[in-house]
Amino acid sequence: QVQLEESGGGLVQAGGSLRLSCVASESIFSINYMGWYRQAPGKQRELVATITRYGTTNYADSVKGRFTISRVNAKNTVYLQMNSLKPEDTAVYYCNAHLIATVSYDYWGQGTQVTVSS
């Protein structure tokens, strides 16, 4: 079972930047997808960005050009660099590991709060 721990959230003014980190308890080299999701109050959890084990990335339209996901397998870590933050980016951000074997497994972190003030 993969355990994920996020860090790097906080309070920032609109236009500012934050970098989120997600450290896994074991190697992420073989994990097919690592990703970041977010959930704002009263809303469903939504995809922010994913990165495959080969480095292919995918972003929600709302964050394209502002957020960058990356992974460092040697550190078992995934990052989310968030620039030009907007108040609507305010949410709890969750790290996800999606492993595809004979069945699929999803692992989640506890989340880190990001608050963007206007």
GROMACS .gro file of N, CA, C and O in nm:
model
  472
    1GLN      N    1   0.084  -0.118   0.000
    1GLN     CA    2   0.000   0.000   0.000
    1GLN      C    3   0.088   0.124   0.000
    1GLN      O    4   0.174   0.140   0.083
    2VAL      N    5   0.062   0.212  -0.096
    2VAL     CA    6   0.140   0.335  -0.108
    2VAL      C    7   0.080   0.443  -0.019
    2VAL      O    8  -0.040   0.469  -0.024
    3GLN      N    9   0.164   0.502   0.062
    3GLN     CA   10   0.120   0.617   0.143
    3GLN      C   11   0.176   0.744   0.082
    3GLN      O   12   0.292   0.748   0.041
    4LEU      N   13   0.091   0.846   0.076
    4LEU     CA   14   0.128   0.972   0.012
    4LEU      C   15   0.115   1.085   0.114
    4LEU      O   16   0.017   1.091   0.188
    5GLU      N   17   0.211   1.172   0.114
    5GLU     CA   18   0.208   1.286   0.207
    5GLU      C   19   0.233   1.414   0.130
    5GLU      O   20   0.341   1.433   0.071
    6GLU      N   21   0.134   1.504   0.133
    6GLU     CA   22   0.147   1.632   0.065
    6GLU      C   23   0.200   1.738   0.159
    6GLU      O   24   0.182   1.730   0.281
    7SER      N   25   0.263   1.837   0.100
    7SER     CA   26   0.308   1.955   0.175
    7SER      C   27   0.319   2.072   0.079
    7SER      O   28   0.315   2.054  -0.043
    8GLY      N   29   0.332   2.192   0.137
    8GLY     CA   30   0.355   2.310   0.055
    8GLY      C   31   0.236   2.402   0.041
    8GLY      O   32   0.247   2.509  -0.020
    9GLY      N   33   0.122   2.362   0.094
    9GLY     CA   34   0.006   2.449   0.086
    9GLY      C   35   0.021   2.570   0.177
    9GLY      O   36   0.115   2.580   0.256
   10GLY      N   37  -0.074   2.663   0.165
   10GLY     CA   38  -0.070   2.781   0.248
   10GLY      C   39  -0.157   2.891   0.194
   10GLY      O   40  -0.241   2.869   0.106
   11LEU      N   41  -0.137   3.010   0.249
   11LEU     CA   42  -0.212   3.129   0.209
   11LEU      C   43  -0.123   3.216   0.121
   11LEU      O   44  -0.008   3.245   0.159
   12VAL      N   45  -0.176   3.256   0.007
   12VAL     CA   46  -0.100   3.339  -0.086
   12VAL      C   47  -0.193   3.439  -0.151
   12VAL      O   48  -0.314   3.412  -0.165
   13GLN      N   49  -0.139   3.553  -0.189
   13GLN     CA   50  -0.220   3.653  -0.258
   13GLN      C   51  -0.237   3.616  -0.406
   13GLN      O   52  -0.153   3.544  -0.463
   14ALA      N   53  -0.343   3.665  -0.464
   14ALA     CA   54  -0.366   3.643  -0.607
   14ALA      C   55  -0.244   3.691  -0.687
   14ALA      O   56  -0.187   3.795  -0.657
   15GLY      N   57  -0.206   3.609  -0.785
   15GLY     CA   58  -0.087   3.638  -0.864
   15GLY      C   59   0.039   3.573  -0.812
   15GLY      O   60   0.142   3.573  -0.880
   16GLY      N   61   0.031   3.519  -0.692
   16GLY     CA   62   0.148   3.458  -0.630
   16GLY      C   63   0.169   3.314  -0.675
   16GLY      O   64   0.097   3.262  -0.762
   17SER      N   65   0.267   3.249  -0.612
   17SER     CA   66   0.304   3.113  -0.648
   17SER      C   67   0.318   3.025  -0.524
   17SER      O   68   0.349   3.074  -0.416
   18LEU      N   69   0.297   2.898  -0.545
   18LEU     CA   70   0.322   2.795  -0.445
   18LEU      C   71   0.371   2.671  -0.516
   18LEU      O   72   0.336   2.647  -0.632
   19ARG      N   73   0.449   2.590  -0.443
   19ARG     CA   74   0.489   2.460  -0.496
   19ARG      C   75   0.446   2.353  -0.398
   19ARG      O   76   0.490   2.353  -0.281
   20LEU      N   77   0.363   2.263  -0.446
   20LEU     CA   78   0.320   2.149  -0.364
   20LEU      C   79   0.412   2.030  -0.390
   20LEU      O   80   0.458   2.010  -0.502
   21SER      N   81   0.434   1.954  -0.285
   21SER     CA   82   0.514   1.832  -0.295
   21SER      C   83   0.432   1.715  -0.245
   21SER      O   84   0.352   1.729  -0.152
   22CYS      N   85   0.454   1.601  -0.304
   22CYS     CA   86   0.389   1.477  -0.262
   22CYS      C   87   0.497   1.370  -0.255
   22CYS      O   88   0.556   1.335  -0.359
   23VAL      N   89   0.523   1.321  -0.135
   23VAL     CA   90   0.624   1.218  -0.116
   23VAL      C   91   0.555   1.085  -0.091
   23VAL      O   92   0.466   1.074  -0.006
   24ALA      N   93   0.597   0.984  -0.166
   24ALA     CA   94   0.540   0.849  -0.152
   24ALA      C   95   0.627   0.764  -0.060
   24ALA      O   96   0.748   0.784  -0.049
   25SER      N   97   0.561   0.666   0.003
   25SER     CA   98   0.630   0.580   0.099
   25SER      C   99   0.717   0.475   0.032
   25SER      O  100   0.796   0.408   0.099
   26GLU      N  101   0.700   0.459  -0.099
   26GLU     CA  102   0.780   0.363  -0.173
   26GLU      C  103   0.803   0.414  -0.314
   26GLU      O  104   0.752   0.521  -0.351
   27SER      N  105   0.876   0.340  -0.392
   27SER     CA  106   0.913   0.385  -0.525
   27SER      C  107   0.790   0.413  -0.611
   27SER      O  108   0.695   0.337  -0.612
   28ILE      N  109   0.795   0.526  -0.683
   28ILE     CA  110   0.686   0.559  -0.775
   28ILE      C  111   0.724   0.526  -0.918
   28ILE      O  112   0.649   0.556  -1.010
   29PHE      N  113   0.838   0.462  -0.937
   29PHE     CA  114   0.887   0.437  -1.072
   29PHE      C  115   0.785   0.361  -1.156
   29PHE      O  116   0.766   0.390  -1.273
   30SER      N  117   0.718   0.264  -1.094
   30SER     CA  118   0.626   0.179  -1.169
   30SER      C  119   0.481   0.226  -1.163
   30SER      O  120   0.394   0.160  -1.220
   31ILE      N  121   0.456   0.334  -1.094
   31ILE     CA  122   0.318   0.382  -1.083
   31ILE      C  123   0.280   0.452  -1.214
   31ILE      O  124   0.347   0.546  -1.256
   32ASN      N  125   0.174   0.406  -1.273
   32ASN     CA  126   0.138   0.450  -1.408
   32ASN      C  127   0.106   0.600  -1.415
   32ASN      O  128   0.149   0.669  -1.506
   33TYR      N  129   0.028   0.647  -1.319
   33TYR     CA  130  -0.009   0.788  -1.317
   33TYR      C  131   0.008   0.842  -1.176
   33TYR      O  132  -0.036   0.781  -1.080
   34MET      N  133   0.069   0.956  -1.168
   34MET     CA  134   0.068   1.036  -1.045
   34MET      C  135  -0.006   1.164  -1.078
   34MET      O  136   0.007   1.218  -1.188
   35GLY      N  137  -0.086   1.211  -0.983
   35GLY     CA  138  -0.164   1.329  -1.015
   35GLY      C  139  -0.199   1.413  -0.895
   35GLY      O  140  -0.177   1.376  -0.780
   36TRP      N  141  -0.250   1.531  -0.927
   36TRP     CA  142  -0.303   1.624  -0.828
   36TRP      C  143  -0.449   1.650  -0.860
   36TRP      O  144  -0.486   1.673  -0.976
   37TYR      N  145  -0.530   1.644  -0.755
   37TYR     CA  146  -0.671   1.677  -0.764
   37TYR      C  147  -0.699   1.784  -0.659
   37TYR      O  148  -0.620   1.805  -0.567
   38ARG      N  149  -0.812   1.851  -0.673
   38ARG     CA  150  -0.849   1.950  -0.573
   38ARG      C  151  -0.999   1.947  -0.548
   38ARG      O  152  -1.077   1.907  -0.635
   39GLN      N  153  -1.035   1.991  -0.429
   39GLN     CA  154  -1.176   1.998  -0.391
   39GLN      C  155  -1.201   2.127  -0.317
   39GLN      O  156  -1.145   2.149  -0.209
   40ALA      N  157  -1.286   2.210  -0.377
   40ALA     CA  158  -1.325   2.335  -0.313
   40ALA      C  159  -1.451   2.311  -0.231
   40ALA      O  160  -1.525   2.215  -0.256
   41PRO      N  161  -1.479   2.395  -0.132
   41PRO     CA  162  -1.599   2.376  -0.048
   41PRO      C  163  -1.725   2.370  -0.132
   41PRO      O  164  -1.747   2.454  -0.220
   42GLY      N  165  -1.806   2.268  -0.108
   42GLY     CA  166  -1.932   2.253  -0.178
   42GLY      C  167  -1.921   2.202  -0.321
   42GLY      O  168  -2.021   2.196  -0.392
   43LYS      N  169  -1.800   2.165  -0.361
   43LYS     CA  170  -1.779   2.117  -0.497
   43LYS      C  171  -1.721   1.977  -0.497
   43LYS      O  172  -1.665   1.931  -0.398
   44GLN      N  173  -1.732   1.911  -0.611
   44GLN     CA  174  -1.675   1.777  -0.624
   44GLN      C  175  -1.523   1.787  -0.646
   44GLN      O  176  -1.472   1.888  -0.694
   45ARG      N  177  -1.456   1.680  -0.612
   45ARG     CA  178  -1.312   1.673  -0.637
   45ARG      C  179  -1.290   1.672  -0.789
   45ARG      O  180  -1.361   1.602  -0.862
   46GLU      N  181  -1.192   1.750  -0.833
   46GLU     CA  182  -1.165   1.758  -0.976
   46GLU      C  183  -1.017   1.738  -1.005
   46GLU      O  184  -0.930   1.768  -0.922
   47LEU      N  185  -0.991   1.690  -1.126
   47LEU     CA  186  -0.853   1.668  -1.168
   47LEU      C  187  -0.785   1.803  -1.194
   47LEU      O  188  -0.845   1.893  -1.254
   48VAL      N  189  -0.662   1.815  -1.148
   48VAL     CA  190  -0.581   1.933  -1.177
   48VAL      C  191  -0.475   1.899  -1.282
   48VAL      O  192  -0.465   1.964  -1.385
   49ALA      N  193  -0.399   1.794  -1.254
   49ALA     CA  194  -0.292   1.755  -1.347
   49ALA      C  195  -0.249   1.612  -1.318
   49ALA      O  196  -0.257   1.567  -1.203
   50THR      N  197  -0.205   1.544  -1.422
   50THR     CA  198  -0.148   1.410  -1.406
   50THR      C  199  -0.019   1.400  -1.486
   50THR      O  200   0.004   1.475  -1.580
   51ILE      N  201   0.062   1.303  -1.445
   51ILE     CA  202   0.186   1.275  -1.518
   51ILE      C  203   0.207   1.124  -1.520
   51ILE      O  204   0.191   1.058  -1.418
   52THR      N  205   0.236   1.070  -1.638
   52THR     CA  206   0.255   0.927  -1.648
   52THR      C  207   0.398   0.889  -1.606
   52THR      O  208   0.484   0.975  -1.587
   53ARG      N  209   0.423   0.760  -1.598
   53ARG     CA  210   0.557   0.713  -1.561
   53ARG      C  211   0.658   0.750  -1.669
   53ARG      O  212   0.779   0.751  -1.643
   54TYR      N  213   0.608   0.783  -1.788
   54TYR     CA  214   0.699   0.821  -1.898
   54TYR      C  215   0.713   0.972  -1.910
   54TYR      O  216   0.782   1.021  -1.998
   55GLY      N  217   0.641   1.045  -1.824
   55GLY     CA  218   0.654   1.190  -1.823
   55GLY      C  219   0.551   1.266  -1.904
   55GLY      O  220   0.558   1.389  -1.913
   56THR      N  221   0.454   1.197  -1.959
   56THR     CA  222   0.348   1.265  -2.032
   56THR      C  223   0.254   1.333  -1.933
   56THR      O  224   0.210   1.272  -1.836
   57THR      N  225   0.224   1.459  -1.960
   57THR     CA  226   0.142   1.537  -1.867
   57THR      C  227   0.005   1.569  -1.926
   57THR      O  228  -0.013   1.573  -2.048
   58ASN      N  229  -0.088   1.596  -1.835
   58ASN     CA  230  -0.223   1.635  -1.873
   58ASN      C  231  -0.273   1.735  -1.769
   58ASN      O  232  -0.248   1.718  -1.649
   59TYR      N  233  -0.339   1.840  -1.817
   59TYR     CA  234  -0.385   1.946  -1.726
   59TYR      C  235  -0.531   1.979  -1.749
   59TYR      O  236  -0.582   1.971  -1.861
   60ALA      N  237  -0.596   2.020  -1.642
   60ALA     CA  238  -0.729   2.078  -1.655
   60ALA      C  239  -0.715   2.210  -1.731
   60ALA      O  240  -0.616   2.283  -1.717
   61ASP      N  241  -0.817   2.242  -1.811
   61ASP     CA  242  -0.813   2.366  -1.890
   61ASP      C  243  -0.793   2.488  -1.800
   61ASP      O  244  -0.726   2.584  -1.839
   62SER      N  245  -0.848   2.483  -1.681
   62SER     CA  246  -0.845   2.599  -1.592
   62SER      C  247  -0.705   2.631  -1.540
   62SER      O  248  -0.682   2.741  -1.490
   63VAL      N  249  -0.612   2.536  -1.551
   63VAL     CA  250  -0.478   2.559  -1.497
   63VAL      C  251  -0.369   2.556  -1.603
   63VAL      O  252  -0.252   2.582  -1.572
   64LYS      N  253  -0.406   2.526  -1.726
   64LYS     CA  254  -0.307   2.519  -1.834
   64LYS      C  255  -0.233   2.651  -1.847
   64LYS      O  256  -0.293   2.758  -1.846
   65GLY      N  257  -0.101   2.641  -1.859
   65GLY     CA  258  -0.019   2.761  -1.871
   65GLY      C  259   0.018   2.824  -1.739
   65GLY      O  260   0.103   2.914  -1.735
   66ARG      N  261  -0.044   2.778  -1.631
   66ARG     CA  262  -0.013   2.836  -1.498
   66ARG      C  263   0.050   2.733  -1.405
   66ARG      O  264   0.134   2.767  -1.322
   67PHE      N  265   0.007   2.607  -1.416
   67PHE     CA  266   0.055   2.501  -1.328
   67PHE      C  267   0.145   2.406  -1.406
   67PHE      O  268   0.124   2.382  -1.525
   68THR      N  269   0.242   2.349  -1.336
   68THR     CA  270   0.331   2.250  -1.396
   68THR      C  271   0.349   2.133  -1.300
   68THR      O  272   0.386   2.153  -1.184
   69ILE      N  273   0.321   2.013  -1.349
   69ILE     CA  274   0.341   1.893  -1.270
   69ILE      C  275   0.472   1.827  -1.313
   69ILE      O  276   0.508   1.829  -1.432
   70SER      N  277   0.544   1.773  -1.216
   70SER     CA  278   0.668   1.703  -1.247
   70SER      C  279   0.687   1.590  -1.145
   70SER      O  280   0.624   1.591  -1.039
   71ARG      N  281   0.773   1.497  -1.180
   71ARG     CA  282   0.800   1.386  -1.087
   71ARG      C  283   0.949   1.356  -1.087
   71ARG      O  284   1.015   1.363  -1.193
   72VAL      N  285   1.001   1.325  -0.970
   72VAL     CA  286   1.140   1.283  -0.955
   72VAL      C  287   1.136   1.145  -0.894
   72VAL      O  288   1.120   1.129  -0.772
   73ASN      N  289   1.148   1.045  -0.978
   73ASN     CA  290   1.133   0.907  -0.930
   73ASN      C  291   1.236   0.872  -0.824
   73ASN      O  292   1.206   0.799  -0.730
   74ALA      N  293   1.356   0.924  -0.839
   74ALA     CA  294   1.462   0.891  -0.743
   74ALA      C  295   1.430   0.942  -0.603
   74ALA      O  296   1.483   0.890  -0.504
   75LYS      N  297   1.341   1.041  -0.594
   75LYS     CA  298   1.301   1.095  -0.464
   75LYS      C  299   1.160   1.052  -0.425
   75LYS      O  300   1.108   1.098  -0.323
   76ASN      N  301   1.099   0.968  -0.506
   76ASN     CA  302   0.960   0.924  -0.481
   76ASN      C  303   0.868   1.044  -0.462
   76ASN      O  304   0.777   1.041  -0.378
   77THR      N  305   0.889   1.148  -0.540
   77THR     CA  306   0.821   1.275  -0.518
   77THR      C  307   0.760   1.328  -0.647
   77THR      O  308   0.819   1.319  -0.754
   78VAL      N  309   0.642   1.386  -0.631
   78VAL     CA  310   0.573   1.457  -0.738
   78VAL      C  311   0.551   1.600  -0.692
   78VAL      O  312   0.518   1.623  -0.575
   79TYR      N  313   0.568   1.693  -0.784
   79TYR     CA  314   0.553   1.835  -0.752
   79TYR      C  315   0.441   1.895  -0.835
   79TYR      O  316   0.410   1.850  -0.945
   80LEU      N  317   0.385   2.002  -0.781
   80LEU     CA  318   0.292   2.084  -0.857
   80LEU      C  319   0.334   2.229  -0.836
   80LEU      O  320   0.315   2.282  -0.728
   81GLN      N  321   0.393   2.288  -0.938
   81GLN     CA  322   0.428   2.429  -0.934
   81GLN      C  323   0.309   2.509  -0.980
   81GLN      O  324   0.260   2.489  -1.091
   82MET      N  325   0.263   2.599  -0.895
   82MET     CA  326   0.143   2.678  -0.924
   82MET      C  327   0.182   2.825  -0.930
   82MET      O  328   0.227   2.882  -0.830
   83ASN      N  329   0.167   2.884  -1.047
   83ASN     CA  330   0.196   3.026  -1.067
   83ASN      C  331   0.070   3.102  -1.103
   83ASN      O  332  -0.031   3.042  -1.140
   84SER      N  333   0.077   3.232  -1.092
   84SER     CA  334  -0.037   3.318  -1.126
   84SER      C  335  -0.166   3.269  -1.062
   84SER      O  336  -0.271   3.257  -1.126
   85LEU      N  337  -0.159   3.243  -0.933
   85LEU     CA  338  -0.273   3.186  -0.862
   85LEU      C  339  -0.390   3.282  -0.857
   85LEU      O  340  -0.372   3.405  -0.850
   86LYS      N  341  -0.508   3.224  -0.862
   86LYS     CA  342  -0.633   3.300  -0.860
   86LYS      C  343  -0.716   3.257  -0.739
   86LYS      O  344  -0.701   3.143  -0.691
   87PRO      N  345  -0.806   3.343  -0.693
   87PRO     CA  346  -0.892   3.303  -0.580
   87PRO      C  347  -0.969   3.173  -0.608
   87PRO      O  348  -0.991   3.094  -0.515
   88GLU      N  349  -1.005   3.149  -0.731
   88GLU     CA  350  -1.078   3.027  -0.764
   88GLU      C  351  -0.991   2.901  -0.758
   88GLU      O  352  -1.042   2.790  -0.772
   89ASP      N  353  -0.863   2.916  -0.736
   89ASP     CA  354  -0.775   2.800  -0.713
   89ASP      C  355  -0.780   2.753  -0.568
   89ASP      O  356  -0.721   2.651  -0.533
   90THR      N  357  -0.849   2.828  -0.484
   90THR     CA  358  -0.860   2.791  -0.344
   90THR      C  359  -0.930   2.657  -0.330
   90THR      O  360  -1.040   2.637  -0.382
   91ALA      N  361  -0.865   2.563  -0.261
   91ALA     CA  362  -0.918   2.428  -0.246
   91ALA      C  363  -0.821   2.347  -0.159
   91ALA      O  364  -0.710   2.392  -0.129
   92VAL      N  365  -0.867   2.228  -0.124
   92VAL     CA  366  -0.775   2.129  -0.068
   92VAL      C  367  -0.719   2.049  -0.186
   92VAL      O  368  -0.796   1.999  -0.269
   93TYR      N  369  -0.589   2.039  -0.191
   93TYR     CA  370  -0.522   1.969  -0.301
   93TYR      C  371  -0.476   1.831  -0.254
   93TYR      O  372  -0.411   1.819  -0.149
   94TYR      N  373  -0.511   1.731  -0.333
   94TYR     CA  374  -0.482   1.593  -0.299
   94TYR      C  375  -0.387   1.531  -0.400
   94TYR      O  376  -0.405   1.548  -0.522
   95CYS      N  377  -0.293   1.456  -0.350
   95CYS     CA  378  -0.204   1.378  -0.436
   95CYS      C  379  -0.266   1.240  -0.460
   95CYS      O  380  -0.327   1.182  -0.369
   96ASN      N  381  -0.251   1.191  -0.581
   96ASN     CA  382  -0.307   1.061  -0.618
   96ASN      C  383  -0.203   0.976  -0.689
   96ASN      O  384  -0.125   1.027  -0.770
   97ALA      N  385  -0.204   0.848  -0.656
   97ALA     CA  386  -0.122   0.750  -0.728
   97ALA      C  387  -0.216   0.646  -0.787
   97ALA      O  388  -0.296   0.587  -0.715
   98HIS      N  389  -0.208   0.629  -0.919
   98HIS     CA  390  -0.296   0.534  -0.988
   98HIS      C  391  -0.209   0.425  -1.048
   98HIS      O  392  -0.131   0.450  -1.140
   99LEU      N  393  -0.225   0.305  -0.992
   99LEU     CA  394  -0.144   0.191  -1.035
   99LEU      C  395  -0.232   0.094  -1.112
   99LEU      O  396  -0.339   0.054  -1.063
  100ILE      N  397  -0.187   0.056  -1.229
  100ILE     CA  398  -0.263  -0.038  -1.312
  100ILE      C  399  -0.189  -0.171  -1.312
  100ILE      O  400  -0.077  -0.183  -1.360
  101ALA      N  401  -0.257  -0.273  -1.256
  101ALA     CA  402  -0.203  -0.409  -1.257
  101ALA      C  403  -0.314  -0.498  -1.315
  101ALA      O  404  -0.379  -0.460  -1.411
  102THR      N  405  -0.338  -0.614  -1.256
  102THR     CA  406  -0.453  -0.694  -1.300
  102THR      C  407  -0.582  -0.621  -1.264
  102THR      O  408  -0.684  -0.635  -1.331
  103VAL      N  409  -0.577  -0.545  -1.158
  103VAL     CA  410  -0.683  -0.449  -1.127
  103VAL      C  411  -0.616  -0.314  -1.104
  103VAL      O  412  -0.494  -0.306  -1.092
  104SER      N  413  -0.697  -0.210  -1.098
  104SER     CA  414  -0.641  -0.076  -1.076
  104SER      C  415  -0.652  -0.039  -0.929
  104SER      O  416  -0.746  -0.077  -0.860
  105TYR      N  417  -0.552   0.035  -0.883
  105TYR     CA  418  -0.549   0.081  -0.745
  105TYR      C  419  -0.534   0.232  -0.744
  105TYR      O  420  -0.457   0.288  -0.823
  106ASP      N  421  -0.605   0.297  -0.655
  106ASP     CA  422  -0.590   0.440  -0.634
  106ASP      C  423  -0.552   0.465  -0.488
  106ASP      O  424  -0.617   0.413  -0.397
  107TYR      N  425  -0.449   0.544  -0.471
  107TYR     CA  426  -0.404   0.584  -0.338
  107TYR      C  427  -0.412   0.736  -0.329
  107TYR      O  428  -0.381   0.806  -0.425
  108TRP      N  429  -0.451   0.786  -0.210
  108TRP     CA  430  -0.469   0.928  -0.191
  108TRP      C  431  -0.393   0.975  -0.067
  108TRP      O  432  -0.383   0.904   0.032
  109GLY      N  433  -0.346   1.098  -0.076
  109GLY     CA  434  -0.292   1.163   0.043
  109GLY      C  435  -0.403   1.227   0.123
  109GLY      O  436  -0.521   1.222   0.086
  110GLN      N  437  -0.365   1.291   0.234
  110GLN     CA  438  -0.462   1.354   0.323
  110GLN      C  439  -0.503   1.492   0.274
  110GLN      O  440  -0.604   1.546   0.320
  111GLY      N  441  -0.426   1.550   0.184
  111GLY     CA  442  -0.460   1.681   0.130
  111GLY      C  443  -0.386   1.794   0.198
  111GLY      O  444  -0.345   1.784   0.314
  112THR      N  445  -0.369   1.901   0.122
  112THR     CA  446  -0.307   2.022   0.176
  112THR      C  447  -0.390   2.142   0.129
  112THR      O  448  -0.430   2.149   0.013
  113GLN      N  449  -0.416   2.234   0.220
  113GLN     CA  450  -0.502   2.348   0.191
  113GLN      C  451  -0.425   2.456   0.116
  113GLN      O  452  -0.315   2.496   0.159
  114VAL      N  453  -0.484   2.504   0.009
  114VAL     CA  454  -0.432   2.620  -0.064
  114VAL      C  455  -0.540   2.727  -0.063
  114VAL      O  456  -0.653   2.702  -0.104
  115THR      N  457  -0.505   2.844  -0.013
  115THR     CA  458  -0.599   2.955  -0.007
  115THR      C  459  -0.538   3.074  -0.079
  115THR      O  460  -0.426   3.116  -0.046
  116VAL      N  461  -0.611   3.126  -0.177
  116VAL     CA  462  -0.564   3.241  -0.254
  116VAL      C  463  -0.655   3.359  -0.224
  116VAL      O  464  -0.776   3.354  -0.249
  117SER      N  465  -0.597   3.464  -0.169
  117SER     CA  466  -0.676   3.582  -0.134
  117SER      C  467  -0.674   3.682  -0.250
  117SER      O  468  -0.576   3.694  -0.323
  118SER      N  469  -0.783   3.755  -0.261
  118SER     CA  470  -0.794   3.854  -0.370
  118SER      C  471  -0.740   3.990  -0.329
  118SER      O  472  -0.710   4.014  -0.214
   0.00000   0.00000   0.00000
